[in-house]
Coordinates of C-alpha atoms in Angstrom, one line a residue:
Chain A
X20 CA 29.2 -58.1 25.0
X21 CA 26.2 -60.0 26.1
X22 CA 23.8 -61.1 23.3
X23 CA 21.2 -58.7 24.7
X24 CA 23.5 -55.8 24.1
X25 CA 24.6 -57.0 20.7
X26 CA 21.0 -57.1 19.5
X27 CA 20.2 -53.8 21.2
X28 CA 23.4 -52.3 19.6
X29 CA 22.4 -53.7 16.1
X30 CA 18.9 -52.1 16.5
X31 CA 20.3 -48.6 17.2
X32 CA 22.8 -49.0 14.4
X33 CA 20.0 -50.0 12.0
X34 CA 17.9 -47.0 13.1
X35 CA 20.9 -44.7 12.6
X36 CA 21.7 -46.1 9.2
X37 CA 18.3 -46.0 7.8
X38 CA 17.8 -42.4 9.2
X39 CA 15.1 -43.4 11.6
X40 CA 16.7 -41.5 14.4
X41 CA 17.3 -38.4 12.5
X42 CA 13.8 -38.3 11.0
X43 CA 12.1 -39.0 14.2
X44 CA 14.2 -36.4 16.0
X45 CA 13.6 -33.7 13.5
X46 CA 9.9 -34.3 13.5
X47 CA 9.7 -34.1 17.3
X48 CA 11.9 -30.9 17.3
X49 CA 10.1 -29.3 14.4
X50 CA 6.5 -29.8 16.1
X51 CA 7.9 -28.9 19.6
X52 CA 9.3 -25.7 18.2
X53 CA 6.3 -24.6 16.3
X54 CA 4.0 -25.5 19.2
X55 CA 6.2 -23.6 21.6
X56 CA 6.8 -20.5 19.7
X57 CA 3.6 -20.2 17.8
X58 CA 1.6 -21.1 20.8
X59 CA 3.2 -18.9 23.3
X60 CA 1.6 -15.8 22.1
X61 CA -1.5 -16.1 24.3
X62 CA 0.7 -16.0 27.6
X63 CA 1.7 -12.4 27.0
X64 CA 2.1 -10.7 30.3
X65 CA 0.2 -12.9 32.6
X66 CA 3.4 -13.7 34.4
X67 CA 3.3 -17.2 33.4
X68 CA 6.5 -19.1 33.2
X69 CA 6.7 -19.9 29.6
X70 CA 8.5 -23.2 30.1
X71 CA 5.5 -24.4 32.4
X72 CA 3.1 -23.4 29.3
X73 CA 5.5 -25.4 27.0
X74 CA 5.3 -28.5 29.3
X75 CA 1.5 -28.4 29.1
X76 CA 1.4 -28.1 25.3
X77 CA 4.2 -30.6 24.8
X78 CA 2.1 -33.0 26.8
X79 CA -0.6 -32.8 24.3
X80 CA 1.7 -33.2 21.4
X81 CA 3.4 -36.2 22.9
X82 CA 0.1 -38.1 23.4
X83 CA -0.3 -37.9 19.6
X84 CA 3.2 -38.2 18.3
X85 CA 5.1 -40.5 20.7
X86 CA 2.6 -43.5 20.4
X87 CA 2.8 -43.0 16.6
X88 CA 6.5 -43.0 16.3
X89 CA 6.9 -46.0 18.7
X90 CA 4.3 -48.1 17.0
X91 CA 5.8 -47.3 13.5
X92 CA 9.3 -48.1 14.8
X93 CA 8.5 -51.5 16.5
X94 CA 5.6 -53.0 14.8
X95 CA 7.6 -55.0 12.5
X96 CA 10.5 -55.8 14.9
X97 CA 9.8 -59.6 15.1
X98 CA 7.3 -60.3 12.2
X99 CA 9.5 -58.2 9.7
X100 CA 12.5 -60.5 10.6
X101 CA 10.3 -63.6 10.1
X102 CA 9.1 -62.5 6.8
X103 CA 12.4 -61.3 5.4
X104 CA 13.9 -64.6 6.6
X105 CA 16.5 -63.1 8.9
X106 CA 15.2 -64.5 12.1
X107 CA 16.0 -68.1 11.3
X108 CA 19.8 -67.2 11.2
X109 CA 19.6 -65.0 14.3
X110 CA 17.9 -67.7 16.3
X111 CA 20.5 -70.4 15.3
X112 CA 23.0 -68.2 17.1
X113 CA 23.6 -68.6 21.0
X114 CA 20.7 -66.2 21.7
X115 CA 17.3 -66.9 23.3
X116 CA 14.1 -65.7 22.0
X117 CA 13.6 -63.5 25.2
X118 CA 16.9 -61.9 24.5
X119 CA 15.8 -61.1 20.9
X120 CA 12.7 -59.4 22.1
X121 CA 14.5 -57.6 25.0
X122 CA 17.4 -56.7 23.0
X123 CA 15.2 -55.1 20.3
X124 CA 13.1 -53.3 22.9
X125 CA 16.1 -51.9 24.5
X126 CA 17.5 -50.6 21.3
X127 CA 14.3 -49.1 20.3
X128 CA 14.0 -47.3 23.6
X129 CA 17.2 -45.7 23.1
X130 CA 16.3 -44.5 19.6
X131 CA 13.0 -43.1 21.2
X132 CA 15.1 -41.5 24.0
X133 CA 17.6 -39.9 21.6
X134 CA 14.6 -38.5 19.5
X135 CA 12.7 -37.2 22.6
X136 CA 15.7 -35.8 24.5
X137 CA 17.2 -33.9 21.5
X138 CA 13.8 -32.9 19.9
X139 CA 12.1 -31.7 23.0
X140 CA 15.1 -30.6 24.9
X141 CA 16.2 -28.3 22.0
X142 CA 12.7 -26.6 22.2
X143 CA 12.9 -26.4 25.9
X144 CA 16.2 -25.0 26.1
X145 CA 15.3 -22.4 23.6
X146 CA 12.4 -21.4 25.8
X147 CA 13.9 -21.6 29.1
X148 CA 17.1 -19.7 28.3
X149 CA 15.0 -16.7 27.0
X150 CA 15.0 -14.1 29.8
X151 CA 12.4 -14.6 32.4
X152 CA 11.7 -18.0 30.9
X153 CA 11.9 -20.6 33.6
X154 CA 11.9 -21.1 37.3
X155 CA 13.6 -24.3 38.8
X156 CA 10.1 -26.1 39.3
X157 CA 9.3 -25.6 35.6
X158 CA 12.7 -27.2 34.8
X159 CA 11.7 -30.0 37.0
X160 CA 8.4 -30.4 35.2
X161 CA 10.1 -30.2 31.9
X162 CA 12.6 -33.0 32.9
X163 CA 9.6 -35.1 34.1
X164 CA 7.8 -34.5 30.8
X165 CA 10.8 -35.9 28.8
X166 CA 11.2 -38.8 31.1
X167 CA 7.6 -39.8 31.1
X168 CA 7.5 -39.2 27.4
X169 CA 10.2 -41.7 26.9
X170 CA 8.2 -44.2 29.3
X171 CA 5.0 -43.7 27.2
X172 CA 7.2 -44.4 24.1
X173 CA 8.3 -47.7 26.0
X174 CA 4.7 -48.6 26.6
X175 CA 3.9 -48.5 22.9
X176 CA 7.1 -50.0 21.8
X177 CA 6.1 -53.0 24.2
X178 CA 2.7 -53.1 22.6
X179 CA 4.1 -53.1 19.1
X180 CA 6.3 -56.1 20.1
X181 CA 3.2 -58.0 21.2
X182 CA 1.5 -57.2 17.9
X183 CA 4.7 -58.2 16.1
X184 CA 4.9 -61.5 18.0
X185 CA 1.4 -62.4 17.3
X186 CA 1.0 -61.0 13.6
X187 CA 1.3 -63.4 10.7
X188 CA 2.6 -60.9 8.3
X189 CA 4.1 -57.3 8.4
X190 CA 1.0 -55.7 6.7
X191 CA -1.3 -57.1 9.4
X192 CA 0.9 -55.9 12.1
X193 CA 1.0 -52.4 10.5
X194 CA -2.9 -52.4 10.5
X195 CA -3.1 -53.5 14.1
X196 CA -0.6 -50.9 15.1
X197 CA -2.7 -48.2 13.6
X198 CA -5.7 -49.6 15.3
X199 CA -3.9 -49.4 18.6
X200 CA -3.0 -45.9 18.0
X201 CA -6.7 -45.0 17.2
X202 CA -7.9 -46.8 20.1
X203 CA -5.7 -45.2 22.7
X204 CA -5.3 -41.6 21.3
X205 CA -8.9 -41.2 20.0
X206 CA -11.5 -43.7 20.6
X207 CA -10.9 -44.6 24.3
X208 CA -11.3 -41.0 25.4
X209 CA -14.2 -40.6 23.1
X210 CA -15.8 -43.5 24.8
X211 CA -15.2 -42.3 28.4
X212 CA -16.7 -38.9 27.3
X213 CA -19.7 -40.9 25.8
X214 CA -20.1 -42.7 29.2
X215 CA -19.9 -39.3 31.0
X216 CA -22.6 -37.8 28.6
X217 CA -24.8 -40.9 28.9
X218 CA -24.7 -41.1 32.6
X219 CA -25.0 -37.4 32.9
X220 CA -21.9 -37.1 34.7
X221 CA -23.3 -39.4 37.5
X222 CA -20.8 -42.1 36.9
X223 CA -19.2 -42.8 40.3
X224 CA -16.3 -40.7 41.1
X225 CA -14.5 -43.7 42.5
X226 CA -14.7 -45.6 39.2
X227 CA -14.0 -43.0 36.7
X228 CA -10.3 -42.5 37.7
X229 CA -9.7 -46.2 37.5
X230 CA -11.1 -46.3 33.9
X231 CA -8.4 -43.6 33.0
X232 CA -5.8 -46.1 34.0
X233 CA -7.0 -48.3 31.2
X234 CA -5.3 -46.1 28.8
X235 CA -1.6 -45.3 29.0
X236 CA -1.9 -42.0 27.2
X237 CA -4.4 -40.9 29.9
X238 CA -2.0 -41.8 32.7
X239 CA 0.7 -39.8 31.0
X240 CA -1.6 -36.8 30.7
X241 CA -2.7 -37.0 34.3
X242 CA 0.9 -37.3 35.3
X243 CA 2.2 -34.4 33.5
X244 CA -0.7 -32.0 34.2
X245 CA -1.1 -32.7 37.8
X246 CA 2.3 -33.6 39.3
X247 CA 3.6 -30.1 39.4
X248 CA 2.0 -27.0 40.8
X249 CA 2.7 -24.7 38.0
X250 CA 1.6 -27.0 35.2
X251 CA -1.5 -27.6 37.0
X252 CA -2.3 -24.1 36.8
X253 CA -2.2 -23.7 33.2
X254 CA -3.7 -27.1 32.3
X255 CA -6.9 -26.2 34.0
X256 CA -6.6 -29.2 36.3
X257 CA -5.8 -27.2 39.5
X258 CA -9.3 -28.1 40.8
X259 CA -9.0 -31.7 39.8
X260 CA -5.7 -32.4 41.4
X261 CA -7.1 -32.0 45.0
X262 CA -9.4 -35.0 44.4
X263 CA -7.1 -37.0 42.5
X264 CA -7.1 -40.6 43.4
X265 CA -3.6 -41.3 42.4
X266 CA -0.2 -39.8 43.4
X267 CA 2.4 -39.1 40.8
X268 CA 4.4 -42.1 41.9
X269 CA 1.3 -44.2 41.5
X270 CA 0.7 -43.0 38.0
X271 CA 4.3 -43.7 37.0
X272 CA 3.9 -47.2 38.4
X273 CA 0.8 -47.8 36.3
X274 CA 2.7 -46.6 33.2
X275 CA 5.4 -48.9 34.1
X276 CA 3.1 -51.8 34.4
X277 CA 1.9 -50.9 30.8
X278 CA 5.4 -51.5 29.7
X279 CA 6.1 -54.8 31.6
X280 CA 2.7 -56.8 30.9
X281 CA 2.7 -56.3 27.0
X282 CA 6.4 -57.0 26.8
X283 CA 6.2 -60.2 29.0
X284 CA 3.2 -61.2 26.8
X285 CA 5.3 -60.7 23.6
X286 CA 8.1 -62.8 25.0
X287 CA 5.6 -65.6 25.9
X288 CA 4.0 -65.6 22.6
X289 CA 7.2 -65.3 20.7
X290 CA 8.7 -68.2 22.6
X291 CA 5.9 -70.5 21.5
X292 CA 5.8 -69.2 18.1
X293 CA 6.4 -71.9 15.3
X294 CA 9.1 -70.8 12.9
Chain B
X7 CA 14.6 -100.9 -1.8
X8 CA 14.3 -100.2 1.9
X9 CA 12.0 -97.5 3.2
X10 CA 13.9 -96.5 6.3
X11 CA 11.1 -94.3 7.6
X12 CA 9.0 -97.3 8.3
X13 CA 11.5 -99.0 10.6
X14 CA 12.2 -98.3 14.2
X15 CA 14.0 -97.3 16.0
X16 CA 17.1 -97.3 13.8
X17 CA 17.7 -98.5 10.2
X18 CA 20.0 -101.4 9.7
X19 CA 21.7 -99.2 6.8
X20 CA 23.0 -97.0 9.6
X21 CA 25.1 -99.7 11.3
X22 CA 26.3 -100.7 8.0
X23 CA 27.5 -97.1 7.3
X24 CA 28.8 -96.7 10.9
X25 CA 30.7 -100.0 10.5
X26 CA 32.0 -98.9 7.3
X27 CA 33.5 -95.6 8.9
X28 CA 34.8 -97.6 11.8
X29 CA 36.4 -99.7 9.4
X30 CA 38.3 -96.9 7.9
X31 CA 39.8 -96.5 11.3
X32 CA 39.4 -92.7 11.5
X33 CA 39.4 -92.0 15.1
X34 CA 37.3 -88.8 15.0
X35 CA 34.4 -90.7 13.6
X36 CA 34.1 -92.6 16.8
X37 CA 30.9 -90.9 17.9
X38 CA 27.6 -90.0 16.7
X39 CA 27.1 -86.3 15.6
X40 CA 23.4 -86.6 14.9
X41 CA 20.8 -89.1 15.9
X42 CA 17.2 -88.7 14.8
X43 CA 14.7 -91.4 16.0
X44 CA 11.1 -91.9 14.8
X45 CA 10.8 -88.1 14.4
X46 CA 7.3 -86.8 13.3
X47 CA 6.7 -83.3 12.7
X48 CA 3.3 -81.9 11.8
X49 CA 2.1 -78.4 11.0
X50 CA -1.7 -78.6 11.3
X51 CA -2.8 -81.4 9.0
X52 CA 0.5 -81.4 7.1
X53 CA 3.1 -84.0 7.8
X54 CA 6.4 -82.2 7.3
X55 CA 8.4 -85.2 8.6
X56 CA 6.7 -88.6 8.9
X57 CA 8.7 -91.0 11.0
X58 CA 12.3 -90.3 10.2
X59 CA 15.2 -92.5 11.6
X60 CA 19.0 -91.7 10.9
X61 CA 22.2 -91.2 12.5
X62 CA 25.3 -89.5 11.3
X63 CA 28.8 -90.3 12.7
X64 CA 30.9 -87.3 13.7
X65 CA 33.3 -86.0 10.9
X66 CA 31.2 -87.2 8.1
X67 CA 29.9 -85.0 5.3
X68 CA 26.2 -85.9 4.6
X69 CA 24.2 -84.6 1.6
X70 CA 20.5 -84.1 2.1
X71 CA 18.5 -84.4 -1.0
X72 CA 14.9 -84.0 -1.9
X73 CA 12.4 -81.8 -3.8
X74 CA 11.2 -78.5 -2.4
X75 CA 8.9 -79.4 0.4
X76 CA 10.2 -82.8 1.0
X77 CA 11.1 -81.8 4.7
X78 CA 14.8 -80.9 4.4
X79 CA 14.5 -77.4 5.9
X80 CA 12.2 -78.7 8.7
X81 CA 14.6 -81.3 9.4
X82 CA 17.4 -78.6 9.7
X83 CA 15.3 -76.5 12.0
X84 CA 14.7 -79.5 14.1
X85 CA 18.4 -80.2 14.3
X86 CA 19.2 -76.7 15.3
X87 CA 16.5 -76.8 17.9
X88 CA 14.5 -74.0 16.3
X89 CA 11.4 -76.0 16.5
X90 CA 10.4 -79.2 18.4
X91 CA 9.3 -82.5 16.9
X92 CA 5.7 -83.5 17.3
X93 CA 7.1 -86.9 18.5
X94 CA 10.4 -88.7 18.4
X95 CA 13.9 -88.1 19.7
X96 CA 16.7 -85.8 18.3
X97 CA 20.2 -85.9 19.6
X98 CA 22.7 -83.4 18.3
X99 CA 26.2 -83.4 19.5
X100 CA 25.1 -85.3 22.5
X101 CA 22.2 -83.0 23.5
X102 CA 18.6 -82.4 22.6
X103 CA 18.8 -79.2 20.6
X104 CA 15.4 -77.9 21.6
X105 CA 16.6 -77.8 25.3
X106 CA 20.2 -77.0 24.7
X107 CA 21.9 -73.9 26.0
X108 CA 24.1 -71.2 24.2
X109 CA 27.1 -73.4 24.4
X110 CA 25.3 -76.0 22.0
X111 CA 24.8 -73.1 19.5
X112 CA 28.2 -71.9 19.7
X113 CA 29.5 -75.2 18.2
X114 CA 27.1 -75.0 15.2
X115 CA 27.5 -73.1 12.0
X116 CA 24.2 -72.6 9.9
X117 CA 23.6 -71.3 6.5
X118 CA 19.9 -70.8 5.8
X119 CA 18.5 -71.2 2.3
X120 CA 18.4 -67.8 0.5
X121 CA 20.3 -66.1 3.4
X122 CA 19.4 -62.5 3.8
X123 CA 21.3 -59.9 5.6
X124 CA 20.7 -56.3 6.6
X125 CA 21.1 -54.4 3.4
X126 CA 22.5 -51.2 4.9
X127 CA 25.3 -52.7 6.8
X128 CA 28.7 -53.6 5.1
X129 CA 29.9 -57.2 4.7
X130 CA 32.5 -56.4 7.3
X131 CA 29.9 -55.1 9.9
X132 CA 27.5 -58.0 9.2
X133 CA 30.2 -60.4 10.0
X134 CA 31.4 -58.4 13.1
X135 CA 27.8 -58.5 14.4
X136 CA 27.5 -62.2 14.0
X137 CA 30.9 -62.7 15.6
X138 CA 29.7 -60.7 18.7
X139 CA 26.7 -62.7 18.9
X140 CA 28.8 -65.9 18.9
X141 CA 31.0 -64.4 21.5
X142 CA 34.0 -64.3 19.1
X143 CA 36.6 -61.5 18.7
X144 CA 34.9 -59.3 16.1
X145 CA 38.2 -57.9 14.9
X146 CA 39.6 -61.0 13.7
X147 CA 37.1 -61.7 10.9
X148 CA 39.1 -60.3 7.9
X149 CA 40.8 -63.6 7.4
X150 CA 37.3 -65.3 7.1
X151 CA 36.3 -62.8 4.4
X152 CA 39.5 -63.7 2.7
X153 CA 38.8 -67.2 2.9
X154 CA 35.5 -66.9 1.0
X155 CA 36.9 -64.3 -1.4
X156 CA 35.1 -61.2 -0.2
X157 CA 37.9 -59.3 1.3
X158 CA 37.7 -56.8 -1.7
X159 CA 34.1 -56.1 -0.9
X160 CA 34.3 -56.0 2.9
X161 CA 33.5 -52.3 3.2
X162 CA 30.7 -52.4 0.7
X163 CA 27.1 -52.4 1.8
X164 CA 25.5 -55.7 1.4
X165 CA 22.6 -54.3 -0.7
X166 CA 25.2 -53.9 -3.6
X167 CA 26.2 -57.6 -3.2
X168 CA 25.3 -60.1 -5.9
X169 CA 23.6 -63.3 -5.0
X170 CA 27.0 -65.2 -5.0
X171 CA 28.5 -62.6 -2.8
X172 CA 25.8 -62.9 -0.3
X173 CA 26.0 -66.6 -0.3
X174 CA 29.6 -66.5 0.4
X175 CA 29.1 -64.0 3.3
X176 CA 26.6 -66.5 4.5
X177 CA 29.2 -69.2 4.5
X178 CA 31.7 -66.9 6.2
X179 CA 29.2 -66.3 9.0
X180 CA 28.6 -70.1 9.3
X181 CA 32.3 -70.7 9.8
X182 CA 32.5 -68.4 12.6
X183 CA 34.1 -69.7 15.8
X184 CA 35.2 -73.0 14.4
X185 CA 32.0 -74.9 14.6
X186 CA 32.0 -78.8 15.2
X187 CA 28.8 -79.1 13.0
X188 CA 27.9 -77.2 9.9
X189 CA 24.5 -77.2 8.5
X190 CA 24.2 -75.7 5.0
X191 CA 20.9 -75.3 3.2
X192 CA 21.4 -75.1 -0.5
X193 CA 24.8 -73.5 -0.1
X194 CA 25.8 -73.4 -3.7
X195 CA 22.8 -71.7 -5.2
X196 CA 23.9 -68.6 -7.1
X197 CA 27.5 -69.6 -7.2
X198 CA 29.2 -69.9 -10.6
X199 CA 31.1 -73.1 -11.3
X200 CA 34.4 -71.5 -10.3
X201 CA 33.0 -70.3 -7.0
X202 CA 31.3 -73.7 -6.5
X203 CA 34.7 -75.3 -6.9
X204 CA 36.2 -73.0 -4.3
X205 CA 33.3 -73.6 -2.0
X206 CA 33.8 -77.4 -2.1
X207 CA 37.6 -76.9 -1.5
X208 CA 36.5 -75.1 1.8
X209 CA 34.3 -78.0 2.6
X210 CA 37.1 -80.4 1.9
X211 CA 39.3 -78.5 4.4
X212 CA 36.6 -78.7 6.9
X213 CA 36.1 -82.3 6.4
X214 CA 39.7 -83.0 6.9
X215 CA 39.6 -81.1 10.1
X216 CA 36.8 -83.4 11.4
X217 CA 33.8 -81.0 11.1
X218 CA 30.6 -82.8 10.7
X219 CA 28.7 -81.3 7.6
X220 CA 25.2 -81.5 6.5
X221 CA 24.4 -79.9 3.2
X222 CA 21.3 -79.9 1.1
X223 CA 21.5 -79.3 -2.7
X224 CA 19.7 -79.4 -5.9
X225 CA 22.8 -79.8 -8.0
X226 CA 23.4 -83.4 -7.4
X227 CA 26.2 -84.2 -9.6
X228 CA 28.4 -81.7 -7.9
X229 CA 28.3 -83.8 -4.7
X230 CA 29.8 -86.7 -6.4
X231 CA 33.0 -87.7 -4.4
X232 CA 32.3 -84.8 -2.1
X233 CA 30.1 -86.5 0.4
X234 CA 30.4 -89.5 2.5
X235 CA 26.8 -90.0 2.9
X236 CA 23.5 -89.2 1.2
X237 CA 20.0 -89.1 2.4
X238 CA 17.0 -88.7 0.1
X239 CA 13.7 -87.3 1.6
X240 CA 10.5 -87.7 -0.1
X241 CA 7.3 -86.5 1.4
X242 CA 8.8 -86.3 4.8
X243 CA 10.1 -89.9 4.6
X244 CA 13.6 -91.2 3.9
X245 CA 13.6 -93.1 0.7
X246 CA 17.3 -93.8 0.7
X247 CA 20.2 -93.5 3.1
X248 CA 23.9 -94.6 2.7
X249 CA 27.1 -94.0 1.0
X250 CA 27.0 -93.0 -2.5
X251 CA 28.3 -96.4 -3.4
X252 CA 25.6 -98.1 -1.3
X253 CA 22.8 -96.1 -3.0
X254 CA 24.3 -96.9 -6.3
X255 CA 24.3 -100.7 -5.6
X256 CA 20.8 -100.5 -4.2
X257 CA 19.4 -98.6 -7.1
X258 CA 21.2 -101.2 -9.4
X259 CA 21.4 -98.7 -12.3
X260 CA 23.0 -100.1 -15.5
X261 CA 26.3 -98.8 -16.7
X262 CA 26.6 -97.6 -20.2
X263 CA 29.5 -98.7 -22.4
X264 CA 30.6 -97.1 -25.5
X265 CA 32.8 -99.3 -27.6
X266 CA 35.0 -98.0 -30.6
X267 CA 36.1 -100.8 -32.9
X268 CA 36.9 -101.1 -36.6
X269 CA 34.3 -103.9 -36.9
X270 CA 31.4 -103.4 -34.8
X271 CA 29.8 -106.5 -36.3
X272 CA 32.6 -108.6 -34.7
X273 CA 32.0 -107.1 -31.3
X274 CA 28.2 -107.9 -31.5
X275 CA 29.0 -111.5 -32.2
X276 CA 31.5 -111.8 -29.4
X277 CA 29.0 -110.2 -27.0
X278 CA 26.5 -112.8 -27.9
X279 CA 23.3 -112.2 -26.1
X280 CA 23.8 -108.7 -25.0
X281 CA 21.9 -106.1 -26.9
X282 CA 24.1 -103.4 -28.4
X283 CA 23.2 -100.4 -30.5
X284 CA 25.3 -99.1 -33.3
X285 CA 25.7 -95.4 -32.7
X286 CA 28.3 -94.5 -35.5
X287 CA 30.1 -96.5 -38.1
X288 CA 32.7 -97.6 -35.7
X289 CA 30.9 -97.2 -32.4
X290 CA 28.6 -99.3 -30.4
X291 CA 26.8 -98.5 -27.2
X292 CA 25.4 -101.0 -24.8
X293 CA 23.8 -100.9 -21.3
X294 CA 24.4 -103.7 -18.8
X295 CA 24.1 -104.4 -15.2
X296 CA 27.1 -103.4 -13.1
X297 CA 28.2 -106.8 -12.3
X298 CA 28.3 -107.7 -16.1
X299 CA 30.7 -105.0 -16.7
X300 CA 33.8 -106.9 -16.1
X301 CA 32.6 -110.0 -17.9
X302 CA 32.0 -107.9 -21.0
X303 CA 35.4 -106.2 -20.8
X304 CA 37.1 -109.7 -20.4
X305 CA 35.3 -111.1 -23.2
X306 CA 36.3 -108.3 -25.6
X307 CA 39.9 -108.6 -24.5
X308 CA 39.9 -112.3 -24.9
X309 CA 38.3 -112.2 -28.3
X310 CA 41.3 -110.5 -29.9
X311 CA 38.9 -108.0 -31.7
X312 CA 40.5 -104.7 -32.5
X313 CA 38.9 -102.5 -29.9
X314 CA 40.4 -98.8 -30.1
X315 CA 38.5 -97.4 -27.1
X316 CA 36.1 -98.3 -24.3
X317 CA 34.2 -95.5 -22.4
X318 CA 32.4 -96.6 -19.3
X319 CA 29.6 -94.2 -18.0
X320 CA 28.7 -95.0 -14.5
X321 CA 25.2 -93.8 -13.3
X322 CA 25.5 -90.3 -11.8
X323 CA 24.1 -89.2 -8.6
X324 CA 21.3 -87.5 -10.7
X325 CA 20.4 -90.9 -12.0
X326 CA 20.4 -92.4 -8.5
X327 CA 18.3 -89.4 -7.3
X328 CA 15.8 -89.7 -10.0
X329 CA 15.5 -93.5 -9.3
X330 CA 14.8 -93.0 -5.5
X331 CA 12.7 -89.9 -6.3
X332 CA 10.4 -91.9 -8.4
X333 CA 9.5 -94.1 -5.4
X334 CA 6.1 -93.4 -4.0
X335 CA 5.7 -92.9 -0.2
X336 CA 4.9 -96.2 1.5
X337 CA 1.7 -94.8 2.9
X338 CA -0.3 -91.9 1.6
X339 CA -0.5 -89.1 4.1
X340 CA -3.9 -88.3 5.5

């Protein structure tokens, strides 16, 4: 086993042992189920695929929930070990600092993936297997939702690692993590809305889509609400998708860049960090 | 008293010590395990180490002494390559630790001060994890737990361990993979005298096997006869370095003699010129320079006085440490 895998394995074991995995999974399953079944009443006899509707509602849930879980899971990954005094011993072993960051990152992605796949998957299966529930395209959209939710989780785990590499203490890291959540989930979009209102919607149509790329949750939303025909219909974005600047592949690549850049920065900062 | 930190690049005492070890003719000691030359380490305005020079031959057990904040832990971090010196040169097992690859780390065992493990894992799981990190077979670690006396608690979670048990688990992980160099930061804290004794037995075995050992401790008397070399750090400078005998000689601390005789008056007369103090009806106590000790004994034997017992108290390492610890640093740090 390479040091990378040993560290990732330890991260997963720790999360299993201190019940992180089970609580995150239950939280996601609980919210997904209530949103799916309580929220499905309005679809009634419209002939809508219920799974497609589920994808739309889970997309909104994901934007709130996944960044929060990811930040909580990973914000003290490095600073926590520094503060507890376990990092000194770990680094005295034949492991590089980059391996520590990458190993922890990989382990936390697995934790996030288990919670998302099991939590959302259970709700999706319950809906999809109910009678007229789902057509193949909806299943496709649902699979894409889960995969992109894990990718969104990876973005925020990478951001949390950067916070953790910079922070002097755990409390500070937690504060910054909450700040990041507020910024990307609430404030950024409010800011964009403010710009739209202030410019009376006159902001250039070539600029506005690019501004959306500045927020990973917006990229995630755009991807899930416009990539598939049937989800477009229910998300009210059917009109928009025609004029969309970015293809689904483009959006996924942008999301991927949101993983690579903060993670790379976290490694650079952590490498230079004085112990 | 020499202040080694002020000299460069290597202190003469090092050569003396090296010569001494060569003189013993032990083949495993024919190379230098650690060499530190003119090392300065600053954190902002704080000089953690201020021009440190020393070298330790392979196979030697060296005690690192000094108050909290004297620079012991910083020195260990530098030797492990966990941080780089502001200036100066460090060579450990023939390489620069800050640039060395995984093979270097595989040859080193480290026990940090106040070692902490993940509380939710069992002792066995903890050791397996570290064995994997070192590229060792994780299923062969029970013997190591046995060696540090933790076999009975192997399947208990670390959160239920006492301080002493954690310390022993820490020692077990440091011994993973048969290291050539062991660095132990305050290894005996939290161990009762019995465990301490067992700990030093393990250290003794490792010494015999040719492992170079660097250990820091606050309990100085327990290092007596257990280390080959001692180094005292004060304010980031070396105030003393050498074998314990050399340090004793350098400190020139007096020996204390307690003489029991039926007629103390007679003894006083015989030892004309040496101040003695009567501590009991048939007991005298006197302090004298080490070199006077034999003269006194000879005089007493030759005088024919009825001496029933002579107790000689050599200065302990604590006394030596107190002596060097009192030294002020040569230059005040800015």
